[in-house]
PDB file of C-alpha atoms in Angstrom:
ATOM      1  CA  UNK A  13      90.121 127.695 100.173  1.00 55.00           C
ATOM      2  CA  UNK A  14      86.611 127.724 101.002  1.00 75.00           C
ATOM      3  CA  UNK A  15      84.585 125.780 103.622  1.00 73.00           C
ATOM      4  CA  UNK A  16      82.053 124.499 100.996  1.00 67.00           C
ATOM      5  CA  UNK A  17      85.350 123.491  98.815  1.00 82.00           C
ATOM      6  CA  UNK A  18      87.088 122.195 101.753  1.00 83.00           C
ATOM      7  CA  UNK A  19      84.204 120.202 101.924  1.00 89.00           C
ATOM      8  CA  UNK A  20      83.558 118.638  99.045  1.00 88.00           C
ATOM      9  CA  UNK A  21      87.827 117.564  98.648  1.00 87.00           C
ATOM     10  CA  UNK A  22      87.182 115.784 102.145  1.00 90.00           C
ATOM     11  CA  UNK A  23      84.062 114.125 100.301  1.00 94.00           C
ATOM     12  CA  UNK A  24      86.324 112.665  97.785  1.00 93.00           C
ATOM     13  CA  UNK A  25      88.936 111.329  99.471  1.00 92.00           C
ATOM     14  CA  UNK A  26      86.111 109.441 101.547  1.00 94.00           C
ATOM     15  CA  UNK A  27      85.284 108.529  98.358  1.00 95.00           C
ATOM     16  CA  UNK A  28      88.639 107.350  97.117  1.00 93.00           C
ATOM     17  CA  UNK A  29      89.604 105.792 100.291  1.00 94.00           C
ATOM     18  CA  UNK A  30      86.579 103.390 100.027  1.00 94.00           C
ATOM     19  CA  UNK A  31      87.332 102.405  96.512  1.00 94.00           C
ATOM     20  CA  UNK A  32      90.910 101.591  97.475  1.00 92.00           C
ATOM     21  CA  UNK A  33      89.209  99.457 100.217  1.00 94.00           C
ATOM     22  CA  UNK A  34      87.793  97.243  97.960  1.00 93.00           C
ATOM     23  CA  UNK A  35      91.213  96.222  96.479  1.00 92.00           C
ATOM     24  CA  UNK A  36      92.507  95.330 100.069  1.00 93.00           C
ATOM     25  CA  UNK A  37      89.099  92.992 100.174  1.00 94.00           C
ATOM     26  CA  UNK A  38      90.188  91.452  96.739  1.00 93.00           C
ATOM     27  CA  UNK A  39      93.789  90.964  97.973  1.00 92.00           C
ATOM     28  CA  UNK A  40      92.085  89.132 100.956  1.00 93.00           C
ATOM     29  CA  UNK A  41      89.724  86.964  99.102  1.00 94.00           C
ATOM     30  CA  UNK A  42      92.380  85.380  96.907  1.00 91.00           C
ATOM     31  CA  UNK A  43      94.173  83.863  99.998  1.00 92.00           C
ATOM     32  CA  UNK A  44      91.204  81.465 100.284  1.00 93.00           C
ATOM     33  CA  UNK A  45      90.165  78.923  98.310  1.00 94.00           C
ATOM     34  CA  UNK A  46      87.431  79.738  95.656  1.00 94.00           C
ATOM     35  CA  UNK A  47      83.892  79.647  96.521  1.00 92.00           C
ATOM     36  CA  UNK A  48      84.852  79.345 100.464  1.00 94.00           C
ATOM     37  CA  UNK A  49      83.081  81.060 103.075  1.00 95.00           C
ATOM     38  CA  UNK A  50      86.001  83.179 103.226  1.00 94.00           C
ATOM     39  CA  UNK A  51      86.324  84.067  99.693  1.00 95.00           C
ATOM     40  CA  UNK A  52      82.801  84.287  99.502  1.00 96.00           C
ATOM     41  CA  UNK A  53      82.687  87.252 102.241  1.00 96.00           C
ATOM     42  CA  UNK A  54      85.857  88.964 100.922  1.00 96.00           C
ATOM     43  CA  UNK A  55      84.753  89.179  98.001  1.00 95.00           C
ATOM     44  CA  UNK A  56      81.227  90.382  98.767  1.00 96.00           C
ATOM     45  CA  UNK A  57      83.031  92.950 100.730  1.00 96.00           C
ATOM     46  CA  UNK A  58      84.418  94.062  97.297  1.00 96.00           C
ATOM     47  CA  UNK A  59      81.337  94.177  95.427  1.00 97.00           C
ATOM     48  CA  UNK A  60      78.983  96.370  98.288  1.00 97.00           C
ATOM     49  CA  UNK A  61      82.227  98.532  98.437  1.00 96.00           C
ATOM     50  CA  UNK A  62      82.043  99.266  94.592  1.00 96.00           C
ATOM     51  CA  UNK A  63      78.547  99.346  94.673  1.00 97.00           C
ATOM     52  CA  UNK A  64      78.603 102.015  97.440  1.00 97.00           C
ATOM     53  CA  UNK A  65      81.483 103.978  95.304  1.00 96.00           C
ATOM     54  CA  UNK A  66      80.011 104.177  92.486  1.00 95.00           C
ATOM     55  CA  UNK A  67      76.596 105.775  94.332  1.00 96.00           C
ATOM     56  CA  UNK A  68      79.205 108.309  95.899  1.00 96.00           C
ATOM     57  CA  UNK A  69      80.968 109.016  92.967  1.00 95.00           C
ATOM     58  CA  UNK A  70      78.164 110.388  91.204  1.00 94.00           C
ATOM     59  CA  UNK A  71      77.634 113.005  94.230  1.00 94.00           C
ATOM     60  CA  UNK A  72      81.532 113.473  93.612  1.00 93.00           C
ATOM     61  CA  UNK A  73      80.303 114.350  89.953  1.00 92.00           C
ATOM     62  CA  UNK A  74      77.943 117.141  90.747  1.00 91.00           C
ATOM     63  CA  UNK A  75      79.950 118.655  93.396  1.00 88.00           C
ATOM     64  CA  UNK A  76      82.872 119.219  91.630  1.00 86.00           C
ATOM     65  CA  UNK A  77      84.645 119.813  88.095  1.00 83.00           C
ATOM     66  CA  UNK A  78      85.404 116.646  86.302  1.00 84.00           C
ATOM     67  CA  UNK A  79      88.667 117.543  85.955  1.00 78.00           C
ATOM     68  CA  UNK A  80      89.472 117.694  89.317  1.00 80.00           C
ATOM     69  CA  UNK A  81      87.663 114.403  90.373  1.00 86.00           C
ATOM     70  CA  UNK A  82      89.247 112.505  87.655  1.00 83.00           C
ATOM     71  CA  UNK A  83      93.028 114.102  88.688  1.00 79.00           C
ATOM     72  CA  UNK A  84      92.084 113.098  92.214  1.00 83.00           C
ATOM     73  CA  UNK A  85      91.400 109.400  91.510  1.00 85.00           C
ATOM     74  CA  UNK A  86      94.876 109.131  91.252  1.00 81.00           C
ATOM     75  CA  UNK A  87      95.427 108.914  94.995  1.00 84.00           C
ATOM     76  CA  UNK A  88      94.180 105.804  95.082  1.00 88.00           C
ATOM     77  CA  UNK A  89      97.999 104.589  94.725  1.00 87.00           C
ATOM     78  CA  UNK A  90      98.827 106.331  97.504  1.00 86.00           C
ATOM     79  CA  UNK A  91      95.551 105.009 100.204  1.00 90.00           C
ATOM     80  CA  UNK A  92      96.592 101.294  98.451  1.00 89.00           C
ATOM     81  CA  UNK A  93     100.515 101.720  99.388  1.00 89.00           C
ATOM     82  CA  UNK A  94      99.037 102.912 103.211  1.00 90.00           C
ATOM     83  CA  UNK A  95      96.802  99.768 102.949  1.00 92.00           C
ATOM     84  CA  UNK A  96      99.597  97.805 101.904  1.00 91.00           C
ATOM     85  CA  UNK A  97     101.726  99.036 105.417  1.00 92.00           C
ATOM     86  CA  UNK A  98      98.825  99.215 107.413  1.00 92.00           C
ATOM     87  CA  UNK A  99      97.389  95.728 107.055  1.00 91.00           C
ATOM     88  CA  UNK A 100      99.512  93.796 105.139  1.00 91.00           C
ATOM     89  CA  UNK A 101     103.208  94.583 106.701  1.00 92.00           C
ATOM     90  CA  UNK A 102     104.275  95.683 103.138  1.00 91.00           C
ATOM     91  CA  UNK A 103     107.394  98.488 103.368  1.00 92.00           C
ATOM     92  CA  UNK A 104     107.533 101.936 100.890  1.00 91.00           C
ATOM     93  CA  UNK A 105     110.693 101.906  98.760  1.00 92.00           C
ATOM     94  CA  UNK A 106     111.937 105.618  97.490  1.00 93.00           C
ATOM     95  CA  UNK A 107     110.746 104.767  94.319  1.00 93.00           C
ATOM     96  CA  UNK A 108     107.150 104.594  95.810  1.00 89.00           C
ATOM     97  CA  UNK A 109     107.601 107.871  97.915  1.00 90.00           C
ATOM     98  CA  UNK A 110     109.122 109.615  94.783  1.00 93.00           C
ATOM     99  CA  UNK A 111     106.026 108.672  92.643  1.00 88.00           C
ATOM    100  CA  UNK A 112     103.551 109.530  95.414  1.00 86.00           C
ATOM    101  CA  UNK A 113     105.083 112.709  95.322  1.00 89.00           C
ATOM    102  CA  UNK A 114     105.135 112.961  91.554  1.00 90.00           C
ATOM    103  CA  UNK A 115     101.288 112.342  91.893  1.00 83.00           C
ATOM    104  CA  UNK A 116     100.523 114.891  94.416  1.00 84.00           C
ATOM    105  CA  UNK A 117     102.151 117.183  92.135  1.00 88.00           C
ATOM    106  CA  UNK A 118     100.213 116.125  89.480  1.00 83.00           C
ATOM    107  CA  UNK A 119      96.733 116.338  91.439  1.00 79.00           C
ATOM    108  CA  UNK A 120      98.364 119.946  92.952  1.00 80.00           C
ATOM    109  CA  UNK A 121      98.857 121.264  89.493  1.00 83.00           C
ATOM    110  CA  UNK A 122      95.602 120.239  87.812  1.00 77.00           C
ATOM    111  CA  UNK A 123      93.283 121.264  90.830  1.00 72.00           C
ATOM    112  CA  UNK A 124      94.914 125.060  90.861  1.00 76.00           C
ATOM    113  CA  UNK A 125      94.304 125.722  87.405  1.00 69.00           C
ATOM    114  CA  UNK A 126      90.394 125.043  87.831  1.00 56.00           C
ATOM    115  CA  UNK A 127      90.720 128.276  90.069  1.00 55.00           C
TER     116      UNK A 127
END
């Protein structure tokens, strides 16, 4: 693979890891109470996240073939199930590991035929 592809996968999983982020600052907002200071900065959290994703993701756009962003996107499961461990104590079945494998796959398969 080359450096400038190398690259630009790194870029996306950046990317993808900050749009995942904003789902861990929406799962923290709804444990306060609505309108609170903490909701209110959770849930900011979410929106300046998004808004910062979507900015990125247009860079993603010209970078690289739509296909491949798009197949990408779906590793988002697997950054939310290593959010889920990570900060919220939450344990991976072998149903989860099976379809994070299934989705690799998927992302393996669709990438290598853009070559």
């Amino acid at each position: 693979m080359e450096k400038a592809k190398l690259k630009d996968l790194l870029f996306l999983q950046a990317v993808l890891i900050l749009y995942s982020f904003a789902s861990v600052c929406s799962k923290l907002a709804s444990g306060y109470e609505f309108l609170s200071s903490g909701f209110i900065l959770w849930y900011g959290l979410v929106i300046v996240c998004l808004a910062v994703y979507a900015l990125l993701w247009q860079q993603v756009l010209k970078r690289m073939p739509l296909s491949t962003a798009f197949a990408n996107k779906a590793v988002t499961i697997i950054w939310g199930m290593l959010w889920g461990v990570l900060i919220f104590r939450e344990s991976i079945t072998p149903a989860m590991i099976i379809g994070s494998v299934v989705i690799i796959a998927g992302i393996w398969l669709v990438v290598t035929s853009d070559e």
